[in-house]
């Protein structure tokens, strides 16, 4: 179970709903007589995961309170004392967020009991359903538990018992989550921040002697929230760790021959195929591991040595891409309970193998932070939970002084995986509805920053579909239109908003057959006007994430071939770099709004667009901004010092934006492209001024290098 961060969606929050019964309502003197709790997971109350205990208060229970909760002195005689009961509850809660109705009362009583008994008690992260209800339904005549239950049609059993009221509070929370989302409150930190704005209610709680029902999210948003994060898992890709080429043998060879081959090569697994040759599609192969060998010999004795390996090897293969980061391989092995993964290239062909032994260099005991949860997600709720881990990981990696461009590549890797998983879930839904499998091969591609490998923490959906054949509005197009209509809301619910510019495969301009796309690109290149180029440029950043990658690869090459041959097209793209607003005031300070400066506008866009425009003009079929600028240097196009300065400026802007977005997401602040100047060190402010001055030179560099 991943620890909740401020970015954790409420819909997928692992939490504990709590209620207590006490000897009275005065928090300075009230004693616990009962604690009840129930777990919440994946948007549901888990009735099979509950906690309930009576508590011996050590003082007589007043008759007037017994009349409410029906707990008598005789019932609590011999029950655990408060300190023991609270330790047991802490074990049950296991660091999860605690949710309750008027939870400030419970927290105040617990804190007083802890102080009274000398118990070392750390206040958990909490939410109050009474405050959450006030956010979405301030018109209710009151926010009593009974009123909320009636409004939301939540039945209450065992009212005024701790477990009964805890169950009710948990069920009310679950019913409130979609209503909160409609008001833009989707994450834990956003809920905390929204509750903190209810100052009138908070003041009433304080006057009643209750503890604060929520804490400021910044309290939990420090860089050390994940513990010691292992940089190795994020600095290295599978291609650098795998064994290649793969060892392959024929299916008709014997187990004895396989053992000899393993010993000869010092390996614990090999692949099996009909022809015994590597480099083919993954479906052609099975895997034979040393564990398979031992199990077969243990069960078959000496006769096992003569058995053909094709009868023993396992399929289908579990695999990981060559370009995946090491954390993905670790997470996949852990999820599947295996020790070897096939490694596939971008065309889905067998390229090598990576084993648990190859990953032993991971720092012992350090957190990985990200895992393979996206790949295992079965719905949007699980996708959202997996995606929400990124801000804390990004913050921790920046704290480890890992190059921010590498962190952006990791965010892109997760966004690509999320998009791929959305397509897989959407395909399954199409089948379940009786619409059948894809009518022809297709590729789902991501565009823009995700394609470049430079995604930040506030991406929207930029995707498209190319399919093998079919006319616009024909049966194939209709099928892929329906697929796109399913992909978009899945990604939106997972935390990647719909594209405001409409760049999504569900829309006809971003979907079509290979022939349609070729005609579309030719039209862009030959007939474009500046107003026609909105969103077209990001097409040249495309990367396939699902399906028949060769369709996207061929389209990418075709687009670059046409565009590089038409100087006018690149010039039109270059004109978009002209006339941007000045990032500085007349006195040389930063031009800010509410203390923040838009670094996408002033820093990111100019450098990214320059690199893309010149890559198109000079037919550099690269995607990343750094790779494109270094490609120009390699071809001796432009001054190396100027281009290196832009590479450095790009790296700084990416780092500052990622750090700010991570802080904002974890603190429940609306994420944007604006960076708070006051949060920067003096050195960072000076470096940023230099970077933005370099970005101001982009139009001049573009004019010079367009015809270099």
XYZ file of C-alpha atoms in Angstrom:
708
model
C 0.000 0.000 0.000
C 1.499 3.313 -1.144
C 1.466 6.097 1.448
C -0.954 8.869 0.549
C 0.464 12.176 -0.630
C -1.287 15.462 -1.201
C -1.686 14.467 -4.849
C -3.541 11.242 -4.028
C -7.031 11.354 -5.574
C -9.854 11.147 -3.055
C -11.489 8.484 -5.211
C -8.573 6.116 -4.646
C -7.588 7.160 -1.126
C -6.629 4.369 1.284
C -8.000 5.637 4.587
C -9.565 4.714 7.907
C -12.921 6.096 9.061
C -12.817 6.664 12.834
C -15.313 7.376 15.581
C -15.058 7.360 19.367
C -17.506 7.201 22.242
C -16.544 9.045 25.413
C -17.599 9.859 28.951
C -18.663 13.383 27.941
C -18.368 16.290 25.499
C -15.762 18.378 27.354
C -12.526 17.450 25.587
C -10.425 18.515 28.563
C -11.968 15.868 30.811
C -13.679 13.339 28.530
C -12.286 9.797 28.534
C -12.505 7.201 25.809
C -14.932 4.329 26.310
C -14.982 2.920 22.762
C -13.013 3.218 19.518
C -14.393 2.041 16.179
C -12.866 2.211 12.721
C -13.356 0.797 9.239
C -10.976 0.784 6.273
C -11.687 2.620 3.015
C -10.031 1.423 -0.183
C -10.560 2.199 -3.873
C -13.653 4.255 -3.185
C -15.426 1.684 -1.028
C -16.007 0.987 2.659
C -14.284 -2.313 3.484
C -16.695 -3.969 5.903
C -14.327 -6.900 6.309
C -11.539 -4.632 7.617
C -12.769 -3.128 10.874
C -11.458 -2.224 14.311
C -13.551 -2.080 17.475
C -12.652 -2.035 21.131
C -14.149 -0.930 24.397
C -11.867 1.190 26.571
C -11.694 1.294 30.358
C -11.802 5.043 31.134
C -10.641 4.577 34.712
C -13.528 6.770 35.915
C -17.279 6.156 36.233
C -19.311 6.708 33.065
C -22.004 9.343 33.703
C -25.557 8.072 33.364
C -26.455 10.788 30.867
C -23.763 9.608 28.416
C -24.624 5.954 28.934
C -28.148 6.916 27.882
C -26.717 7.964 24.504
C -24.206 5.217 23.665
C -25.485 2.459 25.994
C -21.985 1.686 27.317
C -21.932 0.950 31.051
C -19.243 0.650 33.697
C -19.779 -3.110 33.770
C -19.181 -3.368 30.026
C -15.794 -1.615 30.152
C -14.543 -3.420 33.248
C -11.459 -5.338 32.176
C -11.271 -3.612 28.772
C -7.901 -2.208 27.603
C -6.804 1.109 29.037
C -6.649 4.117 26.704
C -2.942 3.812 25.882
C -3.215 0.142 24.906
C -6.376 0.762 22.881
C -4.777 3.661 21.016
C -1.673 1.623 20.213
C -3.924 -1.086 18.786
C -5.793 1.485 16.718
C -2.523 2.927 15.396
C -1.506 -0.570 14.296
C -4.813 -0.918 12.452
C -4.578 2.535 10.848
C -1.013 1.784 9.675
C -0.255 5.376 8.718
C -3.378 5.816 6.607
C -5.374 9.032 6.433
C -8.029 9.180 9.172
C -11.524 10.357 8.237
C -14.295 11.146 10.685
C -17.405 13.162 11.329
C -16.421 16.183 13.476
C -13.092 14.433 13.784
C -11.611 17.404 15.648
C -13.490 16.229 18.748
C -12.028 12.723 18.489
C -8.532 14.103 17.913
C -8.755 16.377 20.959
C -9.886 13.525 23.218
C -7.183 11.204 21.886
C -4.491 13.859 22.350
C -5.599 14.426 25.952
C -5.595 10.670 26.647
C -2.122 10.363 25.149
C -0.805 13.170 27.323
C -2.534 11.751 30.396
C -1.038 8.273 29.903
C 2.370 9.350 28.586
C 1.701 7.753 25.198
C 3.864 9.022 22.336
C 1.126 9.802 19.800
C 1.645 11.423 16.414
C -1.396 13.102 14.955
C -2.331 11.457 11.628
C -3.352 13.207 8.440
C -7.115 13.742 8.705
C -10.253 14.831 6.860
C -13.604 15.829 8.346
C -16.763 14.804 6.471
C -18.700 17.560 8.216
C -16.446 20.175 6.606
C -16.412 18.371 3.255
C -20.204 18.350 3.249
C -20.225 22.081 3.969
C -18.160 22.588 0.810
C -20.676 20.880 -1.462
C -23.984 21.495 0.332
C -23.854 24.690 2.403
C -27.634 25.007 1.920
C -28.432 22.051 4.205
C -30.308 23.137 7.345
C -27.558 21.538 9.407
C -24.549 19.274 8.900
C -25.411 16.707 11.555
C -24.433 13.109 10.859
C -28.101 12.146 10.591
C -28.845 14.975 8.148
C -25.885 14.079 5.928
C -26.848 10.419 5.967
C -30.432 11.246 4.992
C -29.316 13.621 2.206
C -26.859 11.115 0.724
C -29.117 8.107 1.336
C -26.604 6.408 3.614
C -28.206 3.971 6.063
C -26.891 4.101 9.628
C -26.829 0.932 11.670
C -25.912 0.941 15.362
C -26.145 4.720 15.730
C -24.038 6.070 18.612
C -21.764 3.043 18.585
C -18.215 3.883 17.528
C -18.091 1.333 14.708
C -21.599 2.161 13.463
C -20.859 5.883 13.296
C -17.431 5.232 11.742
C -19.109 3.176 8.996
C -21.587 6.001 8.406
C -18.804 8.602 8.218
C -16.904 6.429 5.742
C -19.969 5.891 3.542
C -20.757 9.615 3.592
C -17.192 10.375 2.510
C -17.491 7.952 -0.429
C -20.734 9.646 -1.528
C -19.160 13.108 -1.210
C -16.143 12.346 -3.419
C -17.859 12.751 -6.829
C -19.629 15.895 -5.625
C -16.305 17.344 -4.507
C -14.775 16.487 -7.894
C -17.527 18.478 -9.612
C -16.276 21.490 -7.646
C -12.640 20.950 -8.569
C -11.658 19.220 -5.319
C -10.128 15.935 -6.431
C -7.052 15.308 -4.307
C -6.271 14.983 -0.630
C -4.387 18.277 -0.492
C -7.109 20.094 -2.426
C -9.645 18.822 0.107
C -7.455 19.948 3.008
C -6.955 23.389 1.507
C -10.668 23.790 0.752
C -11.584 22.835 4.330
C -9.066 25.304 5.722
C -10.907 28.059 3.858
C -14.037 27.416 5.985
C -12.793 29.777 8.662
C -16.176 30.244 10.349
C -16.596 26.526 10.990
C -12.978 26.149 12.088
C -13.401 28.948 14.615
C -16.481 27.235 16.062
C -14.519 23.989 16.397
C -11.752 25.845 18.194
C -14.153 27.545 20.610
C -15.622 24.125 21.441
C -12.157 22.916 22.462
C -11.764 20.616 19.483
C -8.497 20.010 17.646
C -8.086 21.345 14.116
C -9.933 18.839 11.890
C -7.409 19.203 9.059
C -3.778 20.227 8.862
C -2.111 22.395 6.263
C -1.017 20.087 3.425
C 2.435 21.686 3.370
C 3.119 19.904 6.660
C 3.245 16.613 4.770
C 4.793 17.832 1.507
C 8.508 17.914 2.296
C 11.108 16.359 -0.028
C 11.744 13.571 2.496
C 8.179 12.258 2.462
C 9.187 9.153 0.499
C 12.210 8.344 2.613
C 15.522 7.463 0.970
C 14.662 7.263 -2.725
C 16.974 5.137 -4.860
C 18.367 7.254 -7.723
C 19.780 4.200 -9.521
C 16.304 2.996 -10.473
C 15.636 6.331 -12.190
C 19.009 7.082 -13.736
C 19.309 3.822 -15.661
C 17.246 2.341 -18.447
C 16.727 -1.354 -19.048
C 18.868 -1.211 -22.194
C 21.921 -0.506 -20.019
C 21.201 -3.388 -17.629
C 19.933 -6.190 -19.858
C 21.890 -9.125 -21.223
C 21.997 -9.105 -25.014
C 21.785 -10.718 -27.454
C 19.337 -13.200 -25.941
C 20.295 -16.873 -25.748
C 17.749 -18.874 -27.762
C 17.397 -22.587 -28.470
C 14.990 -24.641 -30.578
C 11.838 -26.146 -29.087
C 12.874 -29.668 -30.130
C 16.175 -29.583 -28.229
C 16.381 -31.449 -24.934
C 16.439 -30.260 -21.358
C 19.955 -31.682 -21.080
C 21.070 -29.400 -23.916
C 19.403 -26.445 -22.201
C 21.272 -27.101 -18.948
C 24.558 -27.256 -20.849
C 23.763 -23.953 -22.587
C 22.888 -22.262 -19.282
C 26.129 -23.452 -17.686
C 28.192 -22.417 -20.707
C 26.757 -18.897 -20.697
C 26.449 -18.500 -16.904
C 22.766 -17.607 -17.139
C 19.626 -18.507 -15.223
C 17.160 -18.351 -18.120
C 16.997 -18.670 -21.886
C 14.406 -18.405 -24.622
C 12.870 -21.109 -26.752
C 11.471 -20.796 -30.290
C 10.839 -23.012 -33.280
C 13.880 -21.732 -35.187
C 16.156 -20.979 -32.213
C 16.926 -17.466 -33.480
C 16.511 -14.193 -31.572
C 15.148 -10.872 -32.778
C 11.656 -12.069 -33.680
C 8.223 -10.990 -32.405
C 7.705 -11.799 -28.712
C 4.863 -14.178 -29.491
C 7.379 -16.526 -31.149
C 9.153 -17.250 -27.850
C 8.761 -19.033 -24.530
C 11.129 -18.788 -21.549
C 12.905 -21.553 -19.648
C 14.356 -20.670 -16.226
C 16.575 -22.594 -13.841
C 13.548 -23.004 -11.563
C 11.640 -24.670 -14.412
C 14.598 -27.021 -14.865
C 14.765 -27.970 -11.183
C 11.012 -28.553 -10.934
C 11.057 -30.825 -13.995
C 13.992 -32.889 -12.746
C 12.456 -33.154 -9.259
C 9.238 -34.452 -10.763
C 10.608 -36.613 -13.575
C 14.011 -37.810 -12.444
C 16.621 -38.830 -15.020
C 13.985 -39.188 -17.745
C 13.464 -35.417 -17.657
C 16.821 -34.774 -19.348
C 15.442 -36.127 -22.636
C 12.255 -34.012 -22.625
C 12.092 -31.337 -25.378
C 12.331 -27.834 -23.923
C 9.258 -26.788 -25.885
C 7.190 -28.934 -23.524
C 8.585 -27.203 -20.436
C 9.117 -23.536 -21.312
C 6.529 -20.945 -20.243
C 4.546 -18.557 -22.406
C 3.402 -15.897 -23.022
C 6.480 -13.876 -22.179
C 6.337 -11.057 -19.660
C 8.402 -8.211 -21.044
C 9.603 -4.653 -20.627
C 10.777 -2.128 -23.232
C 14.469 -1.416 -23.819
C 13.770 2.276 -23.158
C 11.968 1.689 -19.854
C 13.624 2.842 -16.641
C 14.900 0.294 -14.136
C 12.069 1.081 -11.698
C 9.594 -0.283 -14.237
C 11.426 -3.629 -14.417
C 11.616 -3.844 -10.611
C 7.929 -3.051 -10.228
C 6.898 -5.548 -12.892
C 8.953 -8.366 -11.360
C 7.487 -7.618 -7.927
C 3.931 -7.481 -9.256
C 4.233 -10.728 -11.210
C 6.426 -12.550 -8.676
C 9.060 -13.455 -11.277
C 12.828 -13.055 -11.578
C 13.308 -12.631 -15.333
C 11.764 -10.327 -17.923
C 12.141 -10.471 -21.669
C 13.243 -7.150 -23.138
C 11.562 -5.961 -26.329
C 12.631 -3.226 -28.710
C 10.334 -0.458 -29.918
C 9.023 -2.751 -32.675
C 8.045 -5.452 -30.172
C 10.902 -7.815 -31.040
C 12.982 -9.798 -28.569
C 16.127 -7.823 -27.759
C 17.456 -9.341 -24.530
C 16.661 -10.331 -20.970
C 16.877 -8.612 -17.590
C 16.987 -10.526 -14.327
C 16.614 -9.747 -10.649
C 20.366 -10.298 -10.428
C 20.925 -7.455 -12.921
C 19.025 -5.153 -10.571
C 20.965 -5.972 -7.402
C 22.728 -2.627 -7.631
C 19.570 -0.962 -6.379
C 20.337 0.602 -3.014
C 19.295 -1.777 -0.232
C 16.280 -0.564 1.688
C 15.758 2.516 -0.452
C 12.343 3.359 -1.809
C 11.558 2.881 -5.475
C 8.523 5.188 -5.259
C 7.064 4.213 -8.626
C 6.172 0.659 -9.563
C 4.149 -1.184 -12.186
C 0.754 -0.131 -10.851
C -0.301 1.566 -14.087
C 0.177 -1.664 -16.030
C -1.977 -3.533 -13.500
C -4.716 -0.878 -13.286
C -8.150 -2.204 -14.174
C -10.078 1.067 -14.179
C -9.734 4.835 -13.970
C -9.642 4.786 -10.161
C -6.611 2.494 -10.111
C -5.001 4.528 -12.891
C -5.498 7.701 -10.840
C -3.933 6.118 -7.768
C -0.866 5.060 -9.756
C -0.504 8.425 -11.499
C -0.767 10.342 -8.215
C 2.582 9.033 -6.999
C 4.501 11.161 -9.488
C 4.675 14.538 -7.686
C 6.317 13.102 -4.554
C 8.765 11.079 -6.657
C 9.615 14.108 -8.794
C 10.195 16.218 -5.689
C 12.423 13.550 -4.152
C 14.462 13.083 -7.345
C 15.028 16.808 -7.695
C 16.121 16.762 -4.046
C 18.634 14.048 -5.010
C 19.951 16.527 -7.627
C 19.027 14.264 -10.523
C 18.941 16.160 -13.829
C 15.428 17.578 -14.153
C 15.328 16.569 -17.816
C 15.664 12.972 -16.660
C 12.820 13.536 -14.202
C 10.709 14.900 -17.072
C 11.571 11.772 -19.062
C 10.273 9.669 -16.155
C 7.029 11.663 -16.067
C 6.740 11.097 -19.827
C 7.334 7.374 -19.356
C 4.455 7.234 -16.880
C 2.190 9.335 -19.104
C 2.889 7.060 -22.059
C 2.170 4.007 -19.901
C -1.052 5.602 -18.639
C -2.167 6.369 -22.203
C -1.343 2.831 -23.312
C -3.284 1.366 -20.383
C -6.277 3.577 -21.177
C -6.254 2.183 -24.717
C -6.106 -1.395 -23.443
C -9.019 -0.832 -21.055
C -10.961 0.917 -23.822
C -10.334 -1.992 -26.210
C -11.639 -4.424 -23.593
C -14.754 -2.275 -23.159
C -15.350 -2.299 -26.920
C -15.199 -6.091 -26.878
C -17.533 -6.294 -23.890
C -20.057 -4.117 -25.727
C -20.015 -6.457 -28.710
C -18.162 -4.050 -31.003
C -15.355 -6.505 -31.595
C -11.576 -6.084 -31.720
C -9.820 -3.370 -33.759
C -10.921 -3.725 -37.402
C -7.349 -3.268 -38.618
C -3.877 -2.602 -37.154
C -3.504 0.808 -35.540
C -1.112 2.872 -33.463
C -2.035 5.203 -30.631
C 0.505 8.015 -30.530
C 1.249 10.763 -28.029
C 2.299 14.207 -29.180
C 3.985 17.247 -27.702
C 5.946 17.008 -24.466
C 5.061 13.334 -23.896
C 6.463 12.523 -27.327
C 9.604 14.551 -26.670
C 10.086 12.881 -23.287
C 9.759 16.255 -21.555
C 6.418 16.090 -19.733
C 5.975 18.152 -16.604
C 3.424 17.502 -13.862
C 0.502 19.360 -15.443
C 0.120 17.623 -18.813
C -3.086 17.438 -20.753
C -4.067 14.895 -23.361
C -2.256 15.209 -26.692
C -2.841 12.020 -28.657
C -3.811 10.712 -32.075
C -4.573 7.458 -33.867
C -3.287 6.211 -37.217
C -4.868 3.031 -38.567
C -3.930 0.855 -41.520
C -6.888 1.481 -43.827
C -10.361 2.968 -43.958
C -12.106 6.089 -45.207
C -13.250 9.009 -43.029
C -16.636 8.178 -41.478
C -16.262 4.592 -42.686
C -16.661 1.551 -40.413
C -12.983 1.530 -39.394
C -13.043 5.238 -38.576
C -16.269 4.789 -36.607
C -14.665 2.042 -34.510
C -11.599 4.142 -33.721
C -13.774 7.178 -33.016
C -15.607 5.140 -30.384
C -12.278 3.950 -28.994
C -11.080 7.549 -28.694
C -14.316 8.487 -26.939
C -13.487 5.889 -24.283
C -9.788 6.744 -23.941
C -10.334 10.461 -23.271
C -12.578 10.175 -20.171
C -10.402 7.398 -18.756
C -7.353 9.653 -18.890
C -9.336 12.615 -17.570
C -10.561 10.616 -14.582
C -7.015 9.381 -13.980
C -5.738 12.947 -13.657
C -4.728 13.917 -17.214
C -7.251 16.560 -18.321
C -8.865 16.793 -21.733
C -6.834 18.864 -24.194
C -8.265 22.378 -24.401
C -7.145 22.526 -28.039
C -8.950 19.315 -28.916
C -5.795 17.351 -29.773
C -7.281 13.953 -28.961
C -7.903 10.860 -31.042
C -11.638 11.111 -30.403
C -11.721 14.178 -32.669
C -11.612 13.647 -36.477
C -8.610 15.948 -37.180
C -6.468 13.709 -34.961
C -7.584 10.355 -36.273
C -7.324 8.699 -39.656
C -5.931 5.971 -41.853
C -2.349 6.014 -43.014
C -3.489 7.404 -46.371
C -5.613 10.100 -44.717
C -2.725 11.143 -42.495
C -0.328 11.393 -45.445
C -2.782 13.629 -47.257
C -3.362 15.675 -44.103
C 0.364 16.248 -43.540
C 0.842 17.180 -47.190
C -1.908 19.767 -46.783
C -0.262 21.233 -43.689
C 3.074 21.541 -45.413
C 1.879 22.878 -48.762
C -0.982 25.204 -47.915
C -0.592 26.347 -44.323
C -1.227 29.846 -43.085
C -0.027 30.921 -39.641
C -3.539 30.563 -38.208
C -3.702 26.981 -39.527
C -0.649 25.838 -37.595
C -2.124 25.862 -34.100
C -1.254 22.474 -32.550
C 0.288 21.174 -35.800
C 3.853 21.594 -34.551
C 3.429 19.069 -31.724
C 2.626 16.398 -34.328
C 6.354 16.359 -35.125
C 7.083 15.157 -31.564
C 5.024 11.974 -31.980
C 5.842 8.644 -30.329
C 3.752 5.446 -30.580
C 2.651 4.044 -27.219
C 0.304 1.229 -28.211
C -0.419 -0.958 -31.189
C 1.360 -1.218 -34.546
C 4.341 1.063 -33.969
C 5.495 0.760 -37.586
C 2.485 2.805 -38.747
C 3.546 5.729 -36.557
C 7.225 5.371 -37.443
C 6.457 5.497 -41.165
C 4.201 8.526 -40.671
C 6.882 10.322 -38.631
C 9.447 9.776 -41.388
C 6.971 10.857 -44.072
C 6.110 14.054 -42.193
C 9.743 15.034 -41.720
C 10.585 14.229 -45.327
C 7.821 16.490 -46.665
C 8.266 19.284 -44.133
C 12.041 19.546 -44.460
C 11.681 19.917 -48.237
C 9.343 22.912 -47.891
C 11.185 25.942 -46.560
C 7.977 27.936 -46.325
C 6.504 25.547 -43.769
C 9.477 25.870 -41.428
C 9.399 29.656 -41.857
C 5.761 29.739 -40.805
C 6.600 27.695 -37.715
C 9.468 30.088 -37.022
C 7.165 33.099 -37.181
C 5.423 31.829 -34.062
C 8.635 32.605 -32.169
C 8.377 36.337 -32.874
C 6.931 38.998 -30.662
C 6.624 37.236 -27.321
C 6.027 39.337 -24.195
C 8.988 40.617 -22.228
C 9.704 38.567 -19.069
C 11.222 41.630 -17.375
C 9.883 44.911 -16.026
C 11.265 48.299 -17.027
C 13.497 48.177 -13.949
C 14.854 44.735 -14.825
C 12.820 42.677 -12.376
C 10.694 39.680 -13.257
C 7.306 40.431 -14.827
C 5.122 38.525 -12.390
C 1.434 38.070 -11.666
C 0.697 37.464 -7.988
C 4.408 36.883 -7.435
C 4.747 34.222 -10.132
C 6.198 34.204 -13.639
C 4.992 32.034 -16.526
C 8.076 30.021 -17.419
C 6.366 28.058 -20.165
C 5.649 31.266 -22.037
C 8.950 32.992 -21.380
C 11.406 30.096 -21.213
C 10.114 26.717 -22.313
C 8.116 27.575 -25.432
C 10.818 29.605 -27.219
C 13.584 27.006 -26.784
C 11.385 23.961 -27.478
C 9.836 25.578 -30.552
C 13.205 26.696 -31.905
C 14.658 23.205 -31.569
C 11.612 21.628 -33.229
C 11.465 24.170 -36.067
C 15.145 23.793 -36.924
C 14.936 20.002 -36.643
C 12.109 20.045 -39.202
C 13.943 22.505 -41.456
C 17.167 20.475 -41.455
C 15.512 17.014 -41.396
C 16.835 16.002 -37.982
C 14.500 13.142 -37.069
C 14.962 13.545 -33.347
C 12.393 14.335 -30.681
C 13.902 15.710 -27.474
C 14.826 19.396 -27.272
C 18.337 18.652 -26.051
C 18.851 15.975 -28.726
C 17.649 18.338 -31.441
C 19.949 21.160 -30.370
C 22.881 18.766 -30.049
C 21.980 17.424 -33.491
C 22.351 20.931 -34.893
C 25.734 21.242 -33.195
C 26.825 17.901 -34.671
C 25.875 19.136 -38.163
C 27.715 22.414 -37.469
C 24.541 24.426 -37.876
C 24.804 27.486 -35.633
C 27.265 28.540 -32.981
C 27.937 25.809 -30.467
C 28.209 28.251 -27.553
C 24.793 29.776 -28.309
C 23.097 26.394 -28.641
C 24.772 25.031 -25.493
C 23.527 28.097 -23.632
C 19.976 27.309 -24.762
C 20.377 23.696 -23.633
C 21.393 24.951 -20.175
C 18.523 27.447 -20.108
C 16.042 24.711 -21.009
C 17.379 22.452 -18.233
C 17.034 25.197 -15.612
C 13.506 26.142 -16.635
C 12.406 22.494 -16.576
C 13.876 22.051 -13.076
C 12.234 25.149 -11.637
C 8.865 24.302 -13.187
C 8.943 20.681 -12.023
C 9.905 21.691 -8.485
C 7.107 24.289 -8.310
C 4.496 21.955 -9.781
C 5.439 19.197 -7.348
C 5.138 21.594 -4.396
C 1.800 22.877 -5.637
C 0.281 19.455 -6.298
C 1.335 18.141 -2.901
C 0.002 21.277 -1.213
C -3.339 21.363 -3.033
C -2.538 24.531 -4.985
C -3.885 24.732 -8.544
C -1.009 23.564 -10.712
C 0.158 25.845 -13.519
C 3.208 26.895 -15.525
C 3.942 29.761 -13.146
C 6.846 29.691 -10.711
C 6.916 31.621 -7.439
C 9.909 33.940 -7.535
C 10.059 34.283 -3.733
C 10.598 30.512 -3.429
C 13.829 30.677 -5.455
C 17.266 31.141 -3.957
C 19.311 34.181 -4.910
C 21.468 31.961 -7.133
C 18.375 30.504 -8.849
C 16.949 33.967 -9.500
C 20.205 35.102 -11.080
C 20.456 31.955 -13.195
C 16.830 32.341 -14.285
C 17.433 35.906 -15.437
C 20.336 34.685 -17.542
C 18.244 31.839 -18.968
C 15.347 34.123 -19.912
C 17.703 36.596 -21.556
C 19.050 33.732 -23.670
C 15.512 32.707 -24.576
C 14.878 36.271 -25.795
C 17.530 35.659 -28.471
C 15.605 32.745 -29.987
C 13.938 34.723 -32.840
C 17.314 36.026 -33.998
C 18.858 32.540 -33.824
C 15.910 31.128 -35.779
C 16.316 33.682 -38.574
C 20.034 32.993 -38.789
C 19.859 29.200 -38.774
C 16.779 28.725 -40.947
C 18.976 28.887 -44.039
C 22.276 27.729 -42.525
